[in-house]
Coordinates of C-alpha atoms and ligand atoms in Angstrom, one line a residue:
M1 CA 32.5 -11.5 84.1
K2 CA 33.4 -12.6 87.6
A3 CA 35.5 -15.7 87.8
V4 CA 34.6 -18.1 90.6
R5 CA 35.8 -21.5 91.7
R6 CA 33.8 -24.3 90.1
P7 CA 32.1 -25.5 93.4
L8 CA 31.0 -22.0 94.0
F9 CA 29.3 -22.0 90.7
W10 CA 27.4 -25.2 91.5
Y11 CA 26.7 -23.9 95.0
S12 CA 25.1 -20.8 93.7
L13 CA 23.1 -22.7 91.2
A14 CA 21.9 -25.1 93.9
M15 CA 21.0 -22.2 96.1
W16 CA 18.9 -20.7 93.3
L17 CA 17.1 -24.0 92.9
L18 CA 16.6 -24.1 96.7
S19 CA 15.2 -20.5 96.7
I20 CA 12.7 -21.4 94.0
V21 CA 11.7 -24.6 95.8
I22 CA 11.2 -22.8 99.1
A23 CA 9.3 -20.0 97.3
A24 CA 7.0 -22.6 95.6
L25 CA 6.3 -24.2 99.0
L26 CA 5.6 -20.8 100.5
I27 CA 3.2 -20.0 97.6
Q28 CA 1.3 -23.3 98.2
L29 CA 1.1 -22.7 101.9
G30 CA -0.1 -19.2 101.3
G31 CA -2.8 -20.5 98.9
L32 CA -3.9 -23.0 101.6
I33 CA -4.1 -20.3 104.2
M34 CA -5.9 -18.0 101.9
S35 CA -8.6 -20.6 101.2
D36 CA -9.0 -21.6 104.8
V37 CA -9.1 -18.1 106.3
P38 CA -12.4 -16.3 105.8
T39 CA -10.7 -14.1 103.3
A40 CA -12.1 -16.3 100.6
G41 CA -15.4 -14.4 101.0
K42 CA -18.8 -15.9 101.4
R43 CA -21.1 -16.9 98.6
I44 CA -23.9 -14.5 98.1
A45 CA -27.2 -15.8 96.8
K46 CA -29.7 -13.6 95.0
S47 CA -32.5 -15.1 97.0
E48 CA -31.2 -13.3 100.1
F49 CA -32.3 -10.0 98.6
V50 CA -35.8 -11.0 97.5
N51 CA -38.8 -9.7 99.6
S52 CA -39.8 -13.2 100.6
T53 CA -43.1 -12.3 102.4
Q54 CA -44.3 -10.4 99.3
L55 CA -43.1 -13.2 97.0
E56 CA -44.8 -15.9 99.1
A57 CA -48.1 -14.0 99.2
T58 CA -48.0 -13.5 95.4
E59 CA -47.1 -17.1 94.8
T60 CA -50.0 -18.3 97.0
E61 CA -52.4 -16.1 95.1
I62 CA -51.1 -17.4 91.8
E63 CA -51.7 -21.0 93.0
T64 CA -55.2 -20.1 94.1
L65 CA -56.0 -18.5 90.8
K66 CA -54.6 -21.5 88.9
D67 CA -56.8 -23.8 91.0
A68 CA -59.8 -21.6 90.2
L69 CA -58.9 -21.7 86.5
R70 CA -58.8 -25.5 86.6
N71 CA -62.2 -25.7 88.3
N72 CA -63.6 -23.1 85.9
K73 CA -62.4 -25.3 83.0
N74 CA -64.3 -28.3 84.4
D75 CA -67.4 -26.2 84.9
I76 CA -67.3 -24.9 81.3
E77 CA -67.0 -28.5 80.1
D78 CA -70.0 -29.5 82.1
A79 CA -72.0 -26.5 81.0
R80 CA -71.2 -27.1 77.4
F81 CA -72.4 -30.7 77.8
L82 CA -75.7 -29.4 79.3
L83 CA -76.0 -26.9 76.5
N84 CA -75.5 -29.5 73.8
S85 CA -78.2 -31.8 75.3
S86 CA -80.7 -29.0 75.7
T87 CA -80.0 -27.9 72.1
L88 CA -80.7 -31.5 71.0
D89 CA -83.9 -31.7 73.1
Y90 CA -85.2 -28.4 71.6
Q91 CA -84.4 -29.5 68.0
N92 CA -86.0 -32.9 68.4
Q93 CA -89.1 -31.4 69.9
R94 CA -89.3 -28.8 67.1
A95 CA -88.9 -31.5 64.4
N96 CA -91.6 -33.6 66.0
F97 CA -93.9 -30.6 66.2
E98 CA -93.4 -29.7 62.5
N99 CA -94.2 -33.3 61.5
W100 CA -97.2 -33.2 63.7
I101 CA -98.4 -29.9 62.2
K102 CA -98.1 -31.3 58.7
T103 CA -100.2 -34.4 59.5
R104 CA -102.6 -32.3 61.4
S105 CA -103.5 -29.8 58.6
A106 CA -105.5 -32.6 56.8
T107 CA -107.9 -33.0 59.7
E108 CA -108.1 -29.6 61.2
S109 CA -110.3 -29.3 64.3
S110 CA -110.9 -26.6 66.9
N111 CA -110.0 -28.9 69.9
Q112 CA -106.7 -29.5 68.3
N113 CA -105.9 -25.7 68.6
A114 CA -105.4 -26.0 72.3
Q115 CA -103.0 -28.9 71.7
V116 CA -101.0 -26.7 69.2
I117 CA -100.7 -24.0 71.9
E118 CA -99.6 -26.5 74.5
R119 CA -96.9 -28.0 72.2
V120 CA -95.7 -24.6 71.1
E121 CA -95.3 -23.6 74.8
A122 CA -93.3 -26.8 75.5
I123 CA -91.0 -25.9 72.6
E124 CA -90.6 -22.4 74.0
L125 CA -89.8 -23.8 77.3
L126 CA -87.0 -26.0 75.8
K127 CA -85.7 -22.9 73.9
L128 CA -85.6 -21.0 77.2
E129 CA -83.7 -23.9 78.7
E130 CA -81.2 -23.8 75.9
R131 CA -80.8 -20.1 76.3
K132 CA -80.2 -20.5 80.0
A133 CA -77.5 -23.2 79.4
Q134 CA -75.9 -20.9 76.8
R135 CA -75.8 -18.0 79.3
T136 CA -74.2 -20.3 81.9
V137 CA -71.4 -21.2 79.4
E138 CA -70.9 -17.6 78.5
A139 CA -70.7 -16.5 82.1
L140 CA -68.2 -19.2 82.9
E141 CA -66.0 -18.3 79.9
Q142 CA -66.0 -14.6 80.9
E143 CA -64.9 -15.7 84.4
A144 CA -62.1 -17.6 82.8
V145 CA -60.9 -14.6 80.9
K146 CA -61.0 -12.5 84.1
T147 CA -59.1 -15.1 86.0
N148 CA -56.5 -15.3 83.3
R149 CA -55.9 -11.6 83.3
A150 CA -55.5 -11.6 87.1
L151 CA -53.1 -14.4 86.8
Q152 CA -51.0 -12.5 84.3
D153 CA -51.0 -9.5 86.5
L154 CA -49.8 -11.6 89.4
Q155 CA -47.1 -13.2 87.4
S156 CA -45.7 -9.9 86.2
Q157 CA -45.9 -8.7 89.9
R158 CA -43.8 -11.7 90.8
S159 CA -41.1 -11.1 88.2
Q160 CA -41.0 -7.4 89.4
I161 CA -40.4 -8.6 93.0
L162 CA -37.5 -10.8 91.7
N163 CA -36.1 -7.9 89.6
D164 CA -36.2 -5.6 92.5
A165 CA -33.6 -7.9 94.2
N166 CA -31.1 -7.5 91.3
A167 CA -29.7 -4.1 92.3
P168 CA -29.1 -4.8 96.0
Y169 CA -27.7 -8.2 95.1
E170 CA -25.2 -6.7 92.6
K171 CA -24.2 -4.1 95.1
A172 CA -23.6 -6.6 97.8
R173 CA -21.6 -8.8 95.5
K174 CA -19.3 -6.0 94.5
F175 CA -18.8 -5.0 98.1
E176 CA -17.9 -8.5 99.0
V177 CA -15.4 -8.8 96.2
L178 CA -13.9 -5.4 97.2
K179 CA -13.7 -6.6 100.8
V180 CA -11.8 -9.8 99.8
F181 CA -9.5 -7.8 97.6
M182 CA -8.7 -5.3 100.4
L183 CA -8.0 -8.2 102.8
R184 CA -5.7 -9.8 100.3
L185 CA -4.0 -6.5 99.6
A186 CA -3.6 -6.0 103.4
L187 CA -1.9 -9.4 103.5
T188 CA 0.3 -9.2 100.4
L189 CA 1.4 -5.6 100.5
P190 CA 3.3 -6.0 103.8
L191 CA 5.1 -9.0 102.3
L192 CA 6.2 -6.9 99.5
L193 CA 7.5 -4.2 101.9
I194 CA 9.3 -6.8 104.0
S195 CA 10.9 -8.0 100.7
G196 CA 12.0 -4.5 99.8
W197 CA 13.6 -4.2 103.3
M198 CA 15.4 -7.6 102.8
I199 CA 16.7 -6.5 99.4
L200 CA 18.1 -3.3 100.9
K201 CA 19.5 -4.8 104.1
K202 CA 20.2 -8.5 103.6
R203 CA 21.8 -8.7 100.2
G204 CA 25.2 -9.5 101.6
S205 CA 24.0 -12.1 104.1
S206 CA 25.1 -15.7 103.8
Y207 CA 21.4 -16.6 104.2
W208 CA 20.5 -14.5 101.2
P209 CA 19.1 -17.6 99.3
I210 CA 16.5 -17.9 102.0
Y211 CA 15.6 -14.2 101.9
R212 CA 15.5 -14.5 98.1
S213 CA 12.9 -17.3 98.3
F214 CA 10.8 -15.1 100.5
I215 CA 11.1 -12.2 98.0
L216 CA 10.1 -14.5 95.1
F217 CA 7.1 -15.7 97.1
S218 CA 6.0 -12.1 98.0
L219 CA 6.3 -11.0 94.3
F220 CA 4.2 -14.0 93.2
A221 CA 1.6 -13.4 95.9
F222 CA 1.3 -9.7 95.0
F223 CA 1.5 -9.7 91.2
V224 CA -0.2 -13.1 90.4
E225 CA -2.4 -14.2 93.2
L226 CA -3.9 -10.9 94.2
V227 CA -5.2 -9.9 90.7
P228 CA -8.0 -12.4 89.9
Y229 CA -10.0 -11.2 92.9
L230 CA -10.8 -7.9 91.4
P231 CA -9.7 -7.7 87.8
S232 CA -10.3 -3.9 87.5
Y233 CA -8.8 -2.7 90.8
G234 CA -6.3 -5.5 90.7
G235 CA -4.9 -4.3 87.4
Y236 CA -4.5 -0.8 88.7
V237 CA -2.7 -1.9 91.8
R238 CA -0.5 -4.3 89.9
Y239 CA 0.6 -1.8 87.3
I240 CA 1.0 1.1 89.7
V241 CA 3.1 -1.0 92.2
G242 CA 5.0 -2.5 89.2
I243 CA 5.9 1.0 87.9
L244 CA 6.9 2.1 91.3
L245 CA 9.2 -0.9 91.7
A246 CA 10.7 -0.4 88.3
L247 CA 11.4 3.3 89.1
L248 CA 12.9 2.4 92.4
F249 CA 15.1 -0.2 90.7
A250 CA 16.2 2.3 88.1
H251 CA 16.9 4.9 90.8
F252 CA 19.1 2.5 92.7
S253 CA 20.8 1.2 89.6
I254 CA 21.7 4.7 88.5
K255 CA 23.0 5.5 92.0
A256 CA 25.1 2.4 92.0
M257 CA 26.5 3.1 88.6
T258 CA 27.4 6.7 89.6
R259 CA 29.1 5.3 92.7
Y260 CA 30.9 2.7 90.7
L261 CA 32.2 5.3 88.2
Q262 CA 33.3 7.6 91.1
N263 CA 35.1 4.7 92.7
K264 CA 36.9 3.8 89.5
K265 CA 38.0 7.4 89.1
N266 CA 39.3 7.5 92.6
E267 CA 41.0 4.1 92.1
E268 CA 42.7 5.3 88.9
K269 CA 44.4 8.2 90.8
R270 CA 46.0 5.8 93.3
P271 CA 49.4 4.2 92.8
E272 CA 49.4 0.8 91.0
T273 CA 50.5 -1.1 94.2
E274 CA 47.4 0.0 96.0
K275 CA 45.2 -0.7 93.0
R276 CA 46.4 -4.2 92.8
K277 CA 45.5 -4.9 96.4
L278 CA 42.0 -3.6 95.8
I279 CA 41.4 -5.8 92.8
E280 CA 40.2 -9.4 93.6
Y281 CA 42.6 -12.0 92.4
E282 CA 40.2 -14.3 90.5
T283 CA 38.3 -11.5 88.9
A284 CA 41.5 -9.9 87.7
V285 CA 42.8 -13.2 86.1
K286 CA 39.5 -13.7 84.4
K287 CA 39.3 -10.1 83.1
I288 CA 42.8 -10.1 81.7
S289 CA 42.2 -13.4 79.9
D290 CA 39.0 -11.8 78.5
G291 CA 40.9 -8.8 77.2
V292 CA 39.5 -6.4 79.8
C293 CA 41.6 -4.2 82.1
P294 CA 40.8 -5.1 85.7
S295 CA 41.6 -1.6 86.8
C296 CA 39.5 0.6 84.5
D297 CA 37.2 -2.2 83.1
R298 CA 37.8 -1.1 79.5
Q299 CA 38.6 -3.4 76.7
F300 CA 42.4 -3.3 76.0
S301 CA 42.5 -5.8 73.3
A302 CA 40.5 -5.4 70.1
K303 CA 40.5 -9.1 69.6
K304 CA 38.6 -11.2 72.1
P305 CA 40.1 -14.6 72.9
R306 CA 38.4 -17.5 71.1
K307 CA 36.8 -20.1 73.3
G308 CA 39.3 -22.5 74.7
E309 CA 42.2 -20.1 74.3
G310 CA 43.4 -18.6 77.5
Q311 CA 44.8 -15.3 76.4
P312 CA 43.9 -12.7 73.8
E313 CA 46.2 -12.4 70.9
T314 CA 47.8 -9.2 71.8
N315 CA 51.2 -7.8 72.5
V316 CA 49.9 -5.1 74.8
D317 CA 51.5 -5.4 78.3
F318 CA 50.0 -2.3 79.8
C319 CA 46.4 -1.1 79.6
V320 CA 46.2 1.4 76.7
H321 CA 43.6 3.4 78.7
C322 CA 45.1 3.7 82.1
G323 CA 48.6 2.3 82.0
F324 CA 47.9 -0.6 84.3
C325 CA 50.3 -3.5 84.1
L326 CA 48.5 -6.5 82.5
F327 CA 51.3 -8.9 81.5
S328 CA 54.7 -9.3 83.0
K329 CA 57.7 -11.5 82.6
C330 CA 58.6 -14.2 85.1
T331 CA 61.6 -13.2 87.2
N332 CA 62.9 -16.7 87.0
C333 CA 62.5 -17.9 83.4
G334 CA 61.4 -14.8 81.6
E335 CA 58.1 -16.2 80.2
R336 CA 55.4 -13.5 79.5
E337 CA 52.4 -14.1 81.7
N338 CA 49.3 -12.6 83.2
S339 CA 50.6 -10.2 85.8
F340 CA 48.1 -11.5 88.4
Y341 CA 49.3 -15.1 88.3
K342 CA 50.6 -16.1 91.7
F343 CA 52.9 -18.8 90.2
C344 CA 54.7 -18.8 86.9
G345 CA 52.9 -21.0 84.5
A346 CA 56.1 -22.1 82.8
C347 CA 58.5 -22.8 85.7
G348 CA 56.2 -22.9 88.8
V349 CA 58.2 -20.4 90.8
P350 CA 56.1 -18.0 92.9
S351 CA 55.8 -14.9 90.8
G352 CA 55.5 -12.5 93.8
N353 CA 52.7 -10.6 91.9
E354 CA 50.6 -10.2 94.9
A355 CA 52.7 -7.7 96.7
T356 CA 54.6 -5.9 94.0
P357 CA 53.8 -4.7 90.6
A358 CA 55.5 -6.9 88.0
D359 CA 58.7 -5.7 86.3
V360 CA 58.8 -6.0 82.6
Ligands
ZN1 ZN1 43.1 0.2 82.2
ZN2 ZN1 58.9 -18.7 85.2

């Protein structure tokens, strides 16, 4: 609504750009500082929480048992080999003996009885050898089963030791994240408070664009950069502070509106000469050409001017709501014109509108 000189428009646009650029640079700088300062938080490894002496002891035992199993496997192979050969020996001897018995039965003699006994004893001995080899194999196999069980026990013991580290590790990790979040909150919340103070105190300053960039930066730092560090808490903080800011904004807007209406009411009671002095020249010219009364801010013309046309198509010279003089006639040539024009648009003579209300 406010009419400004063209350069002023470009100036404020450039200043907005400048604010955004400075804010972006501040954000980058802030990010660098955050990553260099120890607020980034240290990496926590799970291995820090494992009982290492217990784990090492268990692992040494596991290695010993694995070695024992390997040796045991070799021993079993050797024993089986022995068993096989003694079985073969026994079977050969027995086959020989049976053949011998068959040939012997034809020529039976008493002195051969002693030989039978001798041979049978030899076979018995081989049988014993075989049994012995069998037992060795069985004993070794039993040992393997036992070692395997012990190994399984040790392995589950090891995973238990590793599992025991989970709870303290999770706890430490959460604590670290919370710490980082708190540090960041401690850094960004004051920025937000400083911004609030700037909005309250520095709005009218000519250096406002610079203050504005700081405010943009603090808003970004608080609402965007803080959150990823602790999504759950971050969300709470972001929404609560956001709601508070919105409520504050609403509070101040309502107050400003009430004040504005009060001012307008007071203004309307004053004589028109005084009102004219209070109204800014450029604003008034713009408002009248838009069909709005510069005194009471109400629309006096039902028809808004089309784009490119300077004045609304209306014959109203005074505001229909408050009686304010909107259009007047030039004292020199009698042309009907905006009552705020300083010079007559038709004849170029100073209209004298600044000081006195225009006569009709
Ligand atoms: Zn009016
Ligand atoms: Zn004139």
